């Protein structure tokens, strides 16, 4: 069973890996976006850690709701609302229990992914964060490591895709050959989850 402290460690690990990878995320965003994804995510997750350290929530659901709220208020562009929606919807789905199972986490993240798709009007194959989130959530049935691997493979699979949603879609065929930065940062969330689960 996973308690609030586990979820705080997950968000802290996510902030650390995003901080390490911020330059790479911005490089990926440069040819097909606003060249700010890494910095935006870095700032947002640093704010999440600060909030969780200042007022540690008592339940797993409350941790994710607090993190999502903070991302919405501190991350620019589309990333803040999308990541915020993912975590807030997952947190609300978990409810107020002091501990949750891996299966409950998988179901909550699936609800979050559905909400992201509705907000962005996107689906897997559109070259967005859903291309990493969807396989990552599905693979949670097997293990945290499997989820990390599946989401990373999902991010890599965006390279040959033509973007159909978001800023990159304006480029048409020129978006082909570039890895989607949102899918890449989504894969980092699963990498952080696998790390804290060890």
Tab-separated table of C-alpha atoms in Angstrom:
chain	number	residue	atom	x	y	z
A	1	UNK	CA	0.000	0.000	0.000
A	2	UNK	CA	1.137	3.532	-0.803
A	3	UNK	CA	0.815	6.360	1.719
A	4	UNK	CA	1.074	10.150	1.479
A	5	UNK	CA	4.819	10.071	2.192
A	6	UNK	CA	5.320	7.839	-0.870
A	7	UNK	CA	3.500	10.358	-3.057
A	8	UNK	CA	5.541	13.236	-1.646
A	9	UNK	CA	8.712	11.276	-2.469
A	10	UNK	CA	7.375	10.690	-5.993
A	11	UNK	CA	6.749	14.392	-6.612
A	12	UNK	CA	10.168	15.251	-5.112
A	13	UNK	CA	11.885	12.675	-7.347
A	14	UNK	CA	9.967	14.013	-10.349
A	15	UNK	CA	11.174	17.532	-9.566
A	16	UNK	CA	14.764	16.279	-9.332
A	17	UNK	CA	14.718	14.393	-12.642
A	18	UNK	CA	12.972	17.275	-14.432
A	19	UNK	CA	15.574	19.641	-13.021
A	20	UNK	CA	18.354	17.401	-14.403
A	21	UNK	CA	16.637	17.051	-17.790
A	22	UNK	CA	15.357	20.636	-18.146
A	23	UNK	CA	17.881	21.624	-20.813
A	24	UNK	CA	17.083	18.527	-22.882
A	25	UNK	CA	13.336	19.194	-22.618
A	26	UNK	CA	13.865	22.748	-23.818
A	27	UNK	CA	16.072	21.518	-26.685
A	28	UNK	CA	13.296	19.136	-27.751
A	29	UNK	CA	10.781	21.975	-27.534
A	30	UNK	CA	12.928	24.365	-29.566
A	31	UNK	CA	12.184	23.114	-33.116
A	32	UNK	CA	8.474	22.359	-32.570
A	33	UNK	CA	7.354	24.587	-29.681
A	34	UNK	CA	8.233	27.713	-27.716
A	35	UNK	CA	11.617	26.455	-26.410
A	36	UNK	CA	10.424	26.852	-22.820
A	37	UNK	CA	9.102	23.425	-21.776
A	38	UNK	CA	12.121	22.513	-19.666
A	39	UNK	CA	12.240	25.805	-17.805
A	40	UNK	CA	8.478	25.842	-17.275
A	41	UNK	CA	8.412	22.303	-15.885
A	42	UNK	CA	11.491	22.982	-13.767
A	43	UNK	CA	9.852	26.029	-12.204
A	44	UNK	CA	6.529	24.268	-11.708
A	45	UNK	CA	7.888	21.182	-9.968
A	46	UNK	CA	10.211	23.263	-7.789
A	47	UNK	CA	7.083	25.098	-6.620
A	48	UNK	CA	5.344	21.756	-6.007
A	49	UNK	CA	8.177	20.566	-3.759
A	50	UNK	CA	8.119	23.826	-1.818
A	51	UNK	CA	4.382	23.526	-1.172
A	52	UNK	CA	4.629	19.863	-0.135
A	53	UNK	CA	7.501	20.626	2.243
A	54	UNK	CA	5.683	23.596	3.782
A	55	UNK	CA	2.343	21.859	4.275
A	56	UNK	CA	2.645	18.076	3.780
A	57	UNK	CA	-0.826	16.754	2.818
A	58	UNK	CA	-2.166	13.843	4.884
A	59	UNK	CA	-3.389	11.566	2.092
A	60	UNK	CA	-2.145	10.398	-1.332
A	61	UNK	CA	-5.079	12.103	-3.045
A	62	UNK	CA	-4.366	15.387	-1.286
A	63	UNK	CA	-0.700	15.262	-2.364
A	64	UNK	CA	-1.664	14.955	-6.032
A	65	UNK	CA	-4.375	17.626	-5.791
A	66	UNK	CA	-1.920	20.058	-4.167
A	67	UNK	CA	0.736	19.288	-6.788
A	68	UNK	CA	-1.722	19.724	-9.648
A	69	UNK	CA	-3.019	22.994	-8.277
A	70	UNK	CA	0.529	24.315	-7.962
A	71	UNK	CA	1.434	23.315	-11.525
A	72	UNK	CA	-1.622	25.093	-12.908
A	73	UNK	CA	-0.687	28.301	-11.089
A	74	UNK	CA	3.063	28.284	-11.801
A	75	UNK	CA	3.666	26.662	-15.211
A	76	UNK	CA	3.175	28.720	-18.362
A	77	UNK	CA	1.748	27.603	-21.664
A	78	UNK	CA	-0.335	24.479	-22.096
A	79	UNK	CA	1.814	22.315	-19.819
A	80	UNK	CA	0.508	23.768	-16.559
A	81	UNK	CA	-3.193	23.105	-17.208
A	82	UNK	CA	-2.476	19.679	-18.740
A	83	UNK	CA	-0.180	18.396	-15.993
A	84	UNK	CA	-2.318	20.062	-13.363
A	85	UNK	CA	-5.415	18.347	-14.733
A	86	UNK	CA	-3.630	14.979	-14.792
A	87	UNK	CA	-2.619	15.166	-11.128
A	88	UNK	CA	-5.738	16.869	-9.777
A	89	UNK	CA	-8.103	14.418	-11.457
A	90	UNK	CA	-5.965	11.496	-10.248
A	91	UNK	CA	-5.954	12.922	-6.730
A	92	UNK	CA	-9.727	13.430	-6.696
A	93	UNK	CA	-10.225	9.882	-7.986
A	94	UNK	CA	-8.100	8.487	-5.148
A	95	UNK	CA	-10.388	10.144	-2.626
A	96	UNK	CA	-9.466	10.642	1.018
A	97	UNK	CA	-8.070	7.255	2.014
A	98	UNK	CA	-4.776	7.335	3.982
A	99	UNK	CA	-3.298	4.596	1.774
A	100	UNK	CA	-3.972	3.388	-1.756
A	101	UNK	CA	-3.083	0.265	-3.701
A	102	UNK	CA	-1.094	0.225	-6.931
A	103	UNK	CA	-4.304	-0.766	-8.715
A	104	UNK	CA	-6.086	2.268	-7.266
A	105	UNK	CA	-3.190	4.466	-8.400
A	106	UNK	CA	-3.403	2.991	-11.895
A	107	UNK	CA	-7.146	3.675	-12.041
A	108	UNK	CA	-6.673	7.224	-10.774
A	109	UNK	CA	-3.941	7.976	-13.304
A	110	UNK	CA	-6.140	6.489	-16.053
A	111	UNK	CA	-8.866	8.952	-15.034
A	112	UNK	CA	-6.284	11.738	-15.144
A	113	UNK	CA	-5.146	10.711	-18.612
A	114	UNK	CA	-8.763	10.713	-19.830
A	115	UNK	CA	-9.183	14.245	-18.456
A	116	UNK	CA	-5.991	15.386	-20.215
A	117	UNK	CA	-7.292	13.991	-23.510
A	118	UNK	CA	-10.585	15.812	-23.049
A	119	UNK	CA	-8.890	19.101	-22.158
A	120	UNK	CA	-6.471	18.964	-25.082
A	121	UNK	CA	-8.857	17.306	-27.526
A	122	UNK	CA	-6.115	14.780	-28.197
A	123	UNK	CA	-5.651	11.023	-28.419
A	124	UNK	CA	-2.679	8.642	-28.560
A	125	UNK	CA	-0.961	9.033	-31.924
A	126	UNK	CA	-1.368	12.823	-32.005
A	127	UNK	CA	2.263	13.345	-30.834
A	128	UNK	CA	1.450	14.642	-27.347
A	129	UNK	CA	2.052	13.680	-23.728
A	130	UNK	CA	-0.697	11.052	-24.119
A	131	UNK	CA	1.690	8.963	-26.210
A	132	UNK	CA	3.803	8.386	-23.091
A	133	UNK	CA	1.070	8.561	-20.438
A	134	UNK	CA	-1.255	5.986	-21.982
A	135	UNK	CA	1.228	3.096	-22.277
A	136	UNK	CA	2.779	4.025	-18.937
A	137	UNK	CA	-0.536	3.752	-17.104
A	138	UNK	CA	-1.413	0.504	-18.892
A	139	UNK	CA	1.910	-1.065	-17.909
A	140	UNK	CA	1.381	-0.251	-14.215
A	141	UNK	CA	-0.575	-3.517	-14.185
A	142	UNK	CA	2.775	-5.277	-14.466
A	143	UNK	CA	5.177	-3.121	-12.390
A	144	UNK	CA	6.516	0.372	-11.809
A	145	UNK	CA	9.595	-0.486	-13.892
A	146	UNK	CA	7.395	-1.731	-16.738
A	147	UNK	CA	5.457	1.533	-16.628
A	148	UNK	CA	8.686	3.551	-16.814
A	149	UNK	CA	9.900	1.510	-19.779
A	150	UNK	CA	6.565	1.676	-21.618
A	151	UNK	CA	6.255	5.448	-21.196
A	152	UNK	CA	9.851	5.998	-22.349
A	153	UNK	CA	9.185	3.854	-25.429
A	154	UNK	CA	5.996	5.834	-25.999
A	155	UNK	CA	7.947	9.096	-25.926
A	156	UNK	CA	10.521	7.737	-28.391
A	157	UNK	CA	7.702	6.576	-30.667
A	158	UNK	CA	6.624	10.209	-31.175
A	159	UNK	CA	9.716	10.932	-33.312
A	160	UNK	CA	8.260	9.694	-36.645
A	161	UNK	CA	4.769	11.052	-35.907
A	162	UNK	CA	3.264	14.177	-37.409
A	163	UNK	CA	1.808	16.384	-34.681
A	164	UNK	CA	-1.960	16.764	-34.852
A	165	UNK	CA	-2.473	18.814	-31.677
A	166	UNK	CA	-0.757	21.652	-29.870
A	167	UNK	CA	1.790	24.161	-31.067
A	168	UNK	CA	3.748	21.526	-33.006
A	169	UNK	CA	0.728	20.786	-35.205
A	170	UNK	CA	1.171	24.198	-36.892
A	171	UNK	CA	4.371	22.848	-38.462
A	172	UNK	CA	2.608	20.061	-40.314
A	173	UNK	CA	5.100	17.620	-41.816
A	174	UNK	CA	8.024	19.590	-40.346
A	175	UNK	CA	7.043	18.209	-36.925
A	176	UNK	CA	8.103	14.739	-38.121
A	177	UNK	CA	11.518	13.631	-36.849
A	178	UNK	CA	11.311	15.420	-33.501
A	179	UNK	CA	10.576	13.795	-30.146
A	180	UNK	CA	7.624	15.377	-28.385
A	181	UNK	CA	8.768	17.284	-25.276
A	182	UNK	CA	5.488	16.723	-23.405
A	183	UNK	CA	5.688	12.971	-23.943
A	184	UNK	CA	9.304	13.104	-22.786
A	185	UNK	CA	8.510	14.916	-19.541
A	186	UNK	CA	5.583	12.529	-18.980
A	187	UNK	CA	7.993	9.610	-19.250
A	188	UNK	CA	10.146	11.303	-16.596
A	189	UNK	CA	7.169	11.175	-14.208
A	190	UNK	CA	7.053	7.402	-14.578
A	191	UNK	CA	10.840	7.149	-14.239
A	192	UNK	CA	10.558	9.014	-10.928
A	193	UNK	CA	7.730	6.720	-9.808
A	194	UNK	CA	9.822	3.623	-10.537
A	195	UNK	CA	12.759	5.178	-8.700
A	196	UNK	CA	10.871	5.815	-5.445
A	197	UNK	CA	9.176	2.401	-5.607
A	198	UNK	CA	12.507	0.555	-5.423
